[in-house]
Amino acid sequence: MWQQAIEDAVRKTRQNIEQFGLRFPHITTENRYDWGENNDWIEGFYTGMIWLCYEYTGDAFFKETGLKHLDSYRERLSAKRELDHHDIGFLYLPSALAAWIVSGSDKGRQLALDAADHLMMRWRPDGGFLQAWGPAGHPENGGRIIIDCMMNIPLLYWAYEQSGNEAYREAAICHADKSRRYLMRGDDSTYHTFYFDPESGKPIRGGTHQGFHDGSTWTRGQAWAIYGFALSYRYTGNKPYLETAKRAARFFIAHLPEDEVAYWDFDVPAQPGTPRDSSASAIATCGLLEIISHLREGDDEKQTFKNAVEGTMSSLVKHYATIGKPDEEGLLQHGSYYVRGGLGPDDYMIWGDYYYLEALLRMTSNIPGYWYERVREQAR
Ligand code: GLY
C-alpha cells in the first residue's frame, strides 16, 4: 500500500512539473492549485516534494528541476519579496538546504545560510523571541510569537553548525524555551500564538490566529509543536524538548476522531460537514516518526506512537489520497488552511502533500526530509 502511494505521488509531481513548468502551487478553494510566482510562505514544500521524488527515483529530471528552483529563491531573497515574516525555514529548508543535502549544491548551502541571516532579522533581543509577523514595533504583532515557528528555527540550529556562530543557536534555544513555557499549556495542548510586551518581554496572553477561538487548540499548531520540539531535541539533545514533543503528541493522538485524521481544531464541534485538516495529520505523523527515532526499543510509548503512525497513514492513503484519480494535482484531499477566514477550508494544501510524501518515505526508506542534515544521523 505504501509503495503504491509513493508511486502515485511521484507520478503526480512529475505531471505537475510537466504541465506547470517552474511555477509554484498556491492555496485555492477549487481543488485545483493556483500556479504562480514564488511569493507566499508555502513554495518550499513543493520544491521539497521534487527533492523527495529525486531521492526516491534517482531521476535527473527531478534534480534538474529542484536546482532550477534555486534561482527563484535567490532572486526572492535578494529582492526581500514577501519575506517580512518568520516562515523562512519553511521556504529555504526544503529548497536550498535540500539541494545541499541531496546534491551537494554550494549554491543551495550559501542560500540557506543567507536565509538564516534573514530569519535572524526577526530576533528581538529585548523580548528574547523571534517575532512572527510584520515589522519590529508593530502595535499588534511586535510582541507576538506563534507555534509554527518551531519548524523554522532548525534553519538557525543548522546555520550555527555550519558557521560556529553562537548567535544563531542562542536565538533558536531562547525562542524554543519561550515557546515551551508560554505556548504549551498544562493539559499538553497549545496556543497558536502568544503576546509579549515587545519592549520588556513581559508575557501578556495567549491567543489564536487560525484556530477556532483564543483558547482552543488549533490542530495544525499542535502538529507543528510535535515535530518542531522533536527537531529542537535532535539539534540540542535537550531532553525537555523531547518531553514536550511527546506531550503534544499524546494530546494529538488522544483527541483524534474514529478515522484517525484530525478536524481542523480540536475544540470545534464535530458534526457532519466539519472540515478536517488532513495536512495536520500528515505533519503530526512526521513528528511522531521523528520522536520514534529518538526512543529506545522497549520504551513504553514507542509502540503507541508507531500504532498512531500506522493508523493515520492507513486512513490517509485509503480515504484521503487521490490514488486512482490520475488527473488530480494534489495528493491529499480535505486539508484546511484558515477555516474561520474562509481560505481553503477544504482543499489540497501543498504542505499536506509534502508531509504525506515525507511520512511515506520515512516509513519505508532512509529519506527523512530536509529539516536536518543526515550526517548527524550517521554520526550517532
Ligand atoms: N504556518 C501557517 C500555517 O500553518 O497555516
Tab-separated table of C-alpha atoms and ligand atoms in Angstrom:
chain	number	residue	atom	x	y	z
A	1	MET	CA	0.000	0.000	0.000
A	2	TRP	CA	2.786	2.476	0.928
A	3	GLN	CA	4.664	1.754	-2.283
A	4	GLN	CA	1.590	2.351	-4.398
A	5	ALA	CA	1.017	5.667	-2.613
A	6	ILE	CA	4.620	6.765	-3.212
A	7	GLU	CA	4.481	5.814	-6.888
A	8	ASP	CA	1.265	7.785	-7.275
A	9	ALA	CA	2.831	10.837	-5.574
A	10	VAL	CA	5.881	10.706	-7.834
A	11	ARG	CA	3.726	10.373	-10.938
A	12	LYS	CA	1.565	13.365	-9.985
A	13	THR	CA	4.571	15.508	-9.087
A	14	ARG	CA	6.128	14.752	-12.477
A	15	GLN	CA	2.835	15.563	-14.179
A	16	ASN	CA	2.590	18.902	-12.354
A	17	ILE	CA	6.120	19.890	-13.383
A	18	GLU	CA	5.424	18.907	-16.989
A	19	GLN	CA	2.225	20.919	-17.016
A	20	PHE	CA	3.160	23.985	-14.960
A	21	GLY	CA	6.913	24.297	-15.540
A	22	LEU	CA	8.675	26.367	-12.892
A	23	ARG	CA	5.533	27.895	-11.415
A	24	PHE	CA	4.528	27.228	-7.799
A	25	PRO	CA	1.192	25.988	-6.391
A	26	HIS	CA	-0.793	28.446	-4.289
A	27	ILE	CA	-3.734	27.937	-1.943
A	28	THR	CA	-7.144	27.683	-3.589
A	29	THR	CA	-10.651	26.574	-2.764
A	30	GLU	CA	-11.325	24.761	-6.005
A	31	ASN	CA	-9.374	21.528	-5.660
A	32	ARG	CA	-7.007	22.891	-8.277
A	33	TYR	CA	-3.820	24.621	-7.290
A	34	ASP	CA	-3.428	28.183	-8.492
A	35	TRP	CA	0.023	28.104	-10.175
A	36	GLY	CA	2.040	31.296	-9.863
A	37	GLU	CA	5.043	33.171	-8.539
A	38	ASN	CA	7.304	32.442	-5.600
A	39	ASN	CA	5.666	34.922	-3.237
A	40	ASP	CA	3.881	33.070	-0.429
A	41	TRP	CA	5.103	31.086	2.630
A	42	ILE	CA	4.450	27.676	1.057
A	43	GLU	CA	6.631	27.309	-2.031
A	44	GLY	CA	9.360	25.370	-0.223
A	45	PHE	CA	7.048	22.407	0.263
A	46	TYR	CA	6.621	21.961	-3.471
A	47	THR	CA	10.356	22.171	-4.098
A	48	GLY	CA	10.812	19.734	-1.202
A	49	MET	CA	8.466	17.273	-2.883
A	50	ILE	CA	10.583	17.482	-6.012
A	51	TRP	CA	13.698	16.639	-3.983
A	52	LEU	CA	11.894	13.744	-2.295
A	53	CYS	CA	10.937	12.434	-5.726
A	54	TYR	CA	14.536	12.752	-6.878
A	55	GLU	CA	15.821	10.845	-3.882
A	56	TYR	CA	13.250	8.097	-4.366
A	57	THR	CA	13.656	7.701	-8.137
A	58	GLY	CA	17.187	8.943	-8.866
A	59	ASP	CA	15.667	10.518	-11.979
A	60	ALA	CA	17.717	13.545	-13.118
A	61	PHE	CA	14.509	15.264	-14.259
A	62	PHE	CA	13.625	15.975	-10.618
A	63	LYS	CA	17.157	17.009	-9.669
A	64	GLU	CA	17.385	19.464	-12.550
A	65	THR	CA	14.029	20.956	-11.610
A	66	GLY	CA	14.991	21.264	-7.926
A	67	LEU	CA	18.224	23.018	-8.892
A	68	LYS	CA	16.422	25.363	-11.299
A	69	HIS	CA	14.098	26.395	-8.467
A	70	LEU	CA	17.086	27.770	-6.535
A	71	ASP	CA	17.303	30.802	-8.818
A	72	SER	CA	13.790	31.799	-7.883
A	73	TYR	CA	14.526	31.523	-4.128
A	74	ARG	CA	17.761	33.516	-4.541
A	75	GLU	CA	16.017	36.260	-6.505
A	76	ARG	CA	13.276	36.410	-3.884
A	77	LEU	CA	15.729	36.708	-1.010
A	78	SER	CA	17.733	39.404	-2.811
A	79	ALA	CA	14.545	41.353	-3.514
A	80	LYS	CA	13.234	40.618	0.040
A	81	ARG	CA	9.885	39.929	-1.602
A	82	GLU	CA	7.130	38.938	0.830
A	83	LEU	CA	9.687	37.844	3.412
A	84	ASP	CA	8.727	40.084	6.325
A	85	HIS	CA	7.755	37.052	8.425
A	86	HIS	CA	9.275	34.056	10.197
A	87	ASP	CA	8.419	31.332	7.666
A	88	ILE	CA	11.922	31.452	6.251
A	89	GLY	CA	12.621	27.891	7.385
A	90	PHE	CA	9.551	26.559	5.577
A	91	LEU	CA	10.775	28.309	2.431
A	92	TYR	CA	14.505	27.657	2.489
A	93	LEU	CA	14.986	24.306	4.260
A	94	PRO	CA	13.146	22.035	1.786
A	95	SER	CA	14.531	24.022	-1.167
A	96	ALA	CA	18.023	25.432	-0.525
A	97	LEU	CA	19.154	23.117	2.284
A	98	ALA	CA	17.621	20.165	0.449
A	99	ALA	CA	19.700	20.997	-2.643
A	100	TRP	CA	22.820	20.980	-0.474
A	101	ILE	CA	21.891	17.765	1.346
A	102	VAL	CA	20.853	15.835	-1.724
A	103	SER	CA	23.132	17.135	-4.454
A	104	GLY	CA	25.942	18.913	-2.603
A	105	SER	CA	24.925	22.225	-4.225
A	106	ASP	CA	27.108	25.044	-2.853
A	107	LYS	CA	24.532	27.495	-4.191
A	108	GLY	CA	21.965	25.764	-2.011
A	109	ARG	CA	24.193	25.862	1.074
A	110	GLN	CA	25.019	29.563	0.668
A	111	LEU	CA	21.381	30.389	0.032
A	112	ALA	CA	20.327	28.547	3.195
A	113	LEU	CA	22.974	30.444	5.207
A	114	ASP	CA	21.808	33.769	3.781
A	115	ALA	CA	18.217	32.799	4.585
A	116	ALA	CA	19.260	32.106	8.185
A	117	ASP	CA	20.625	35.659	8.377
A	118	HIS	CA	17.282	36.901	7.113
A	119	LEU	CA	15.446	34.896	9.780
A	120	MET	CA	17.738	36.428	12.415
A	121	MET	CA	16.234	39.793	11.485
A	122	ARG	CA	13.127	38.553	13.338
A	123	TRP	CA	15.119	38.149	16.575
A	124	ARG	CA	14.010	40.600	19.254
A	125	PRO	CA	16.692	40.636	21.965
A	126	ASP	CA	14.581	42.651	24.416
A	127	GLY	CA	11.791	40.110	24.297
A	128	GLY	CA	14.010	37.066	23.754
A	129	PHE	CA	11.987	35.649	20.847
A	130	LEU	CA	11.607	35.630	17.077
A	131	GLN	CA	8.737	37.885	16.047
A	132	ALA	CA	6.330	36.011	13.804
A	133	TRP	CA	4.822	38.626	11.566
A	134	GLY	CA	5.226	42.205	10.466
A	135	PRO	CA	7.796	44.878	11.190
A	136	ALA	CA	9.505	45.455	14.547
A	137	GLY	CA	7.382	47.574	16.849
A	138	HIS	CA	4.128	46.749	15.064
A	139	PRO	CA	1.344	47.570	17.552
A	140	GLU	CA	-0.345	44.156	17.343
A	141	ASN	CA	2.369	41.822	16.093
A	142	GLY	CA	5.519	43.380	17.543
A	143	GLY	CA	5.469	41.073	20.574
A	144	ARG	CA	3.829	38.038	19.029
A	145	ILE	CA	5.199	34.525	18.648
A	146	ILE	CA	3.479	31.544	17.048
A	147	ILE	CA	3.904	27.808	17.451
A	148	ASP	CA	4.596	27.286	13.721
A	149	CYS	CA	7.992	28.936	14.228
A	150	MET	CA	9.248	25.788	15.951
A	151	MET	CA	9.586	24.392	12.413
A	152	ASN	CA	11.553	27.435	11.208
A	153	ILE	CA	14.257	27.504	13.885
A	154	PRO	CA	16.015	24.375	12.562
A	155	LEU	CA	17.452	26.769	9.959
A	156	LEU	CA	19.197	28.621	12.800
A	157	TYR	CA	20.482	25.474	14.509
A	158	TRP	CA	21.838	24.323	11.164
A	159	ALA	CA	23.460	27.708	10.434
A	160	TYR	CA	25.200	27.515	13.814
A	161	GLU	CA	26.590	24.094	12.958
A	162	GLN	CA	27.877	25.350	9.634
A	163	SER	CA	29.325	28.635	10.820
A	164	GLY	CA	30.104	28.174	14.511
A	165	ASN	CA	28.324	31.479	15.150
A	166	GLU	CA	26.662	31.046	18.555
A	167	ALA	CA	24.137	33.820	17.879
A	168	TYR	CA	22.027	31.513	15.691
A	169	ARG	CA	21.887	28.753	18.282
A	170	GLU	CA	21.259	31.093	21.203
A	171	ALA	CA	18.324	32.704	19.406
A	172	ALA	CA	16.876	29.311	18.470
A	173	ILE	CA	17.180	27.923	22.016
A	174	CYS	CA	15.827	31.059	23.622
A	175	HIS	CA	12.859	31.029	21.253
A	176	ALA	CA	12.221	27.310	21.815
A	177	ASP	CA	12.324	27.790	25.601
A	178	LYS	CA	9.854	30.661	25.392
A	179	SER	CA	7.571	28.670	23.132
A	180	ARG	CA	7.718	25.732	25.511
A	181	ARG	CA	6.889	27.874	28.502
A	182	TYR	CA	4.118	30.006	27.012
A	183	LEU	CA	2.646	28.213	24.006
A	184	MET	CA	2.401	24.783	25.664
A	185	ARG	CA	-0.448	24.546	28.148
A	186	GLY	CA	-0.723	22.381	31.246
A	187	ASP	CA	-3.006	19.858	29.561
A	188	ASP	CA	-0.442	19.328	26.760
A	189	SER	CA	-2.407	21.393	24.248
A	190	THR	CA	-1.004	24.528	22.619
A	191	TYR	CA	-1.888	28.126	21.991
A	192	HIS	CA	-1.437	29.082	18.376
A	193	THR	CA	0.073	32.430	19.344
A	194	PHE	CA	1.271	34.308	22.427
A	195	TYR	CA	1.647	38.054	23.024
A	196	PHE	CA	4.501	39.626	24.962
A	197	ASP	CA	5.250	43.218	25.700
A	198	PRO	CA	7.682	43.913	22.837
A	199	GLU	CA	9.982	46.067	24.967
A	200	SER	CA	10.091	44.343	28.334
A	201	GLY	CA	9.307	40.821	27.094
A	202	LYS	CA	6.624	40.577	29.808
A	203	PRO	CA	4.087	37.839	28.950
A	204	ILE	CA	0.588	39.154	28.249
A	205	ARG	CA	-1.738	36.457	26.906
A	206	GLY	CA	-2.257	33.508	24.605
A	207	GLY	CA	-4.451	33.774	21.520
A	208	THR	CA	-5.091	32.384	18.106
A	209	HIS	CA	-4.939	33.428	14.503
A	210	GLN	CA	-6.210	30.416	12.557
A	211	GLY	CA	-7.858	28.473	15.376
A	212	PHE	CA	-11.493	28.249	16.489
A	213	HIS	CA	-11.054	30.674	19.400
A	214	ASP	CA	-8.263	32.116	21.514
A	215	GLY	CA	-8.232	29.263	23.997
A	216	SER	CA	-8.830	26.443	21.528
A	217	THR	CA	-6.257	24.010	20.186
A	218	TRP	CA	-5.685	24.627	16.503
A	219	THR	CA	-4.878	21.230	15.081
A	220	ARG	CA	-2.067	22.231	12.784
A	221	GLY	CA	-0.419	24.250	15.530
A	222	GLN	CA	-0.410	21.149	17.710
A	223	ALA	CA	1.216	19.235	14.842
A	224	TRP	CA	3.890	21.922	14.391
A	225	ALA	CA	4.617	21.562	18.126
A	226	ILE	CA	5.097	17.794	17.888
A	227	TYR	CA	7.530	17.960	15.016
A	228	GLY	CA	9.182	21.256	15.976
A	229	PHE	CA	10.073	20.312	19.549
A	230	ALA	CA	11.287	16.895	18.406
A	231	LEU	CA	13.638	18.645	15.959
A	232	SER	CA	14.875	21.013	18.659
A	233	TYR	CA	15.737	17.901	20.660
A	234	ARG	CA	17.585	16.435	17.681
A	235	TYR	CA	19.731	19.555	17.327
A	236	THR	CA	20.376	20.275	21.005
A	237	GLY	CA	19.990	16.968	22.860
A	238	ASN	CA	17.949	18.966	25.398
A	239	LYS	CA	15.611	16.373	26.977
A	240	PRO	CA	12.762	18.749	27.907
A	241	TYR	CA	12.223	19.386	24.194
A	242	LEU	CA	11.676	15.680	23.578
A	243	GLU	CA	9.315	15.503	26.562
A	244	THR	CA	7.395	18.475	25.167
A	245	ALA	CA	7.123	16.837	21.752
A	246	LYS	CA	5.796	13.676	23.420
A	247	ARG	CA	3.258	15.626	25.457
A	248	ALA	CA	1.985	17.372	22.324
A	249	ALA	CA	1.827	14.000	20.551
A	250	ARG	CA	-0.181	12.386	23.362
A	251	PHE	CA	-2.738	15.178	23.192
A	252	PHE	CA	-2.993	14.931	19.420
A	253	ILE	CA	-3.490	11.154	19.425
A	254	ALA	CA	-5.952	11.201	22.339
A	255	HIS	CA	-8.217	13.708	20.576
A	256	LEU	CA	-8.439	12.102	17.144
A	257	PRO	CA	-11.808	11.044	15.711
A	258	GLU	CA	-12.518	7.464	14.743
A	259	ASP	CA	-10.788	7.585	11.366
A	260	GLU	CA	-7.599	8.968	12.983
A	261	VAL	CA	-7.483	12.114	10.840
A	262	ALA	CA	-7.995	15.343	12.756
A	263	TYR	CA	-10.682	18.002	12.411
A	264	TRP	CA	-9.256	21.491	11.823
A	265	ASP	CA	-9.405	22.435	15.505
A	266	PHE	CA	-9.648	20.084	18.472
A	267	ASP	CA	-12.345	22.261	20.067
A	268	VAL	CA	-14.605	22.663	17.076
A	269	PRO	CA	-17.897	20.734	17.383
A	270	ALA	CA	-17.582	17.611	15.231
A	271	GLN	CA	-20.708	17.366	13.130
A	272	PRO	CA	-21.457	16.430	9.527
A	273	GLY	CA	-19.533	18.846	7.315
A	274	THR	CA	-16.965	19.946	9.907
A	275	PRO	CA	-13.749	20.288	7.887
A	276	ARG	CA	-10.795	18.042	8.588
A	277	ASP	CA	-7.206	19.072	8.334
A	278	SER	CA	-5.510	16.113	6.683
A	279	SER	CA	-2.346	18.237	6.400
A	280	ALA	CA	-2.121	18.495	10.193
A	281	SER	CA	-2.341	14.727	10.464
A	282	ALA	CA	0.436	14.322	7.889
A	283	ILE	CA	2.659	16.778	9.804
A	284	ALA	CA	1.905	15.093	13.135
A	285	THR	CA	2.809	11.736	11.606
A	286	CYS	CA	6.219	13.040	10.542
A	287	GLY	CA	6.645	14.449	14.043
A	288	LEU	CA	5.789	11.063	15.555
A	289	LEU	CA	8.313	9.387	13.268
A	290	GLU	CA	10.912	11.903	14.443
A	291	ILE	CA	10.078	11.186	18.106
A	292	ILE	CA	10.174	7.428	17.480
A	293	SER	CA	13.675	7.788	16.023
A	294	HIS	CA	14.830	9.021	19.451
A	295	LEU	CA	13.132	6.333	21.571
A	296	ARG	CA	14.838	3.126	22.585
A	297	GLU	CA	13.348	-0.298	21.905
A	298	GLY	CA	11.356	-1.210	24.984
A	299	ASP	CA	10.236	2.365	25.614
A	300	ASP	CA	6.581	2.007	26.604
A	301	GLU	CA	5.374	4.715	24.268
A	302	LYS	CA	7.297	3.697	21.190
A	303	GLN	CA	4.682	1.133	20.156
A	304	THR	CA	1.819	3.522	20.941
A	305	PHE	CA	3.340	6.126	18.632
A	306	LYS	CA	4.035	3.507	15.948
A	307	ASN	CA	0.401	2.399	16.086
A	308	ALA	CA	-0.713	6.009	15.680
A	309	VAL	CA	1.521	6.416	12.624
A	310	GLU	CA	0.170	3.237	11.085
A	311	GLY	CA	-3.471	4.127	11.831
A	312	THR	CA	-3.335	7.661	10.470
A	313	MET	CA	-1.301	6.792	7.403
A	314	SER	CA	-3.618	3.896	6.513
A	315	SER	CA	-6.571	6.228	6.777
A	316	LEU	CA	-4.879	8.948	4.706
A	317	VAL	CA	-3.867	6.526	1.964
A	318	LYS	CA	-7.238	4.741	1.824
A	319	HIS	CA	-9.660	7.624	2.317
A	320	TYR	CA	-7.919	10.958	1.687
A	321	ALA	CA	-5.299	10.345	-1.019
A	322	THR	CA	-6.053	10.887	-4.692
A	323	ILE	CA	-4.754	7.447	-5.693
A	324	GLY	CA	-6.917	6.269	-8.604
A	325	LYS	CA	-7.635	9.866	-9.700
A	326	PRO	CA	-4.819	10.414	-12.190
A	327	ASP	CA	-5.797	13.937	-13.273
A	328	GLU	CA	-5.712	15.495	-9.800
A	329	GLU	CA	-2.901	17.919	-8.984
A	330	GLY	CA	-2.911	17.324	-5.246
A	331	LEU	CA	-2.113	14.203	-3.236
A	332	LEU	CA	-4.176	14.665	-0.096
A	333	GLN	CA	-7.778	15.821	-0.035
A	334	HIS	CA	-9.519	17.589	2.858
A	335	GLY	CA	-6.781	19.794	4.151
A	336	SER	CA	-7.703	23.168	5.571
A	337	TYR	CA	-5.807	26.429	5.666
A	338	TYR	CA	-7.797	29.047	7.557
A	339	VAL	CA	-11.349	27.851	8.079
A	340	ARG	CA	-12.663	30.834	10.060
A	341	GLY	CA	-11.203	33.187	7.443
A	342	GLY	CA	-12.843	31.208	4.611
A	343	LEU	CA	-9.461	30.483	2.992
A	344	GLY	CA	-9.001	26.946	1.743
A	345	PRO	CA	-11.391	25.378	4.240
A	346	ASP	CA	-11.425	22.012	2.459
A	347	ASP	CA	-8.839	21.567	-0.255
A	348	TYR	CA	-5.360	20.445	-1.214
A	349	MET	CA	-2.625	22.014	0.888
A	350	ILE	CA	0.818	21.771	-0.661
A	351	TRP	CA	2.400	21.255	2.779
A	352	GLY	CA	-0.060	18.414	3.378
A	353	ASP	CA	1.144	16.804	0.156
A	354	TYR	CA	4.776	17.332	1.173
A	355	TYR	CA	4.465	15.862	4.683
A	356	TYR	CA	2.356	12.961	3.415
A	357	LEU	CA	5.134	12.022	0.990
A	358	GLU	CA	7.808	12.665	3.638
A	359	ALA	CA	5.943	10.339	6.016
A	360	LEU	CA	5.638	7.608	3.378
A	361	LEU	CA	9.353	7.825	2.651
A	362	ARG	CA	10.346	7.986	6.315
A	363	MET	CA	8.294	4.827	6.878
A	364	THR	CA	9.755	2.864	4.001
A	365	SER	CA	13.279	4.154	3.408
A	366	ASN	CA	16.021	6.282	4.919
A	367	ILE	CA	14.833	9.541	3.351
A	368	PRO	CA	13.834	11.704	6.330
A	369	GLY	CA	13.067	15.071	4.692
A	370	TYR	CA	15.083	18.263	4.856
A	371	TRP	CA	14.891	19.654	8.378
A	372	TYR	CA	18.400	18.497	9.303
A	373	GLU	CA	21.482	17.034	7.691
A	374	ARG	CA	21.712	13.290	7.715
A	375	VAL	CA	25.377	13.036	8.653
A	376	ARG	CA	24.048	13.792	12.114
A	377	GLU	CA	22.060	10.548	11.943
A	378	GLN	CA	25.046	8.540	10.772
A	379	ALA	CA	27.333	10.079	13.385
A	380	ARG	CA	25.135	8.940	16.266
B	1	GLY	N1	2.278	28.461	9.080
B	1	GLY	C1	0.961	28.768	8.683
B	1	GLY	C2	0.040	27.618	8.691
B	1	GLY	O1	0.360	26.532	9.160
B	1	GLY	O2	-1.066	27.784	8.201
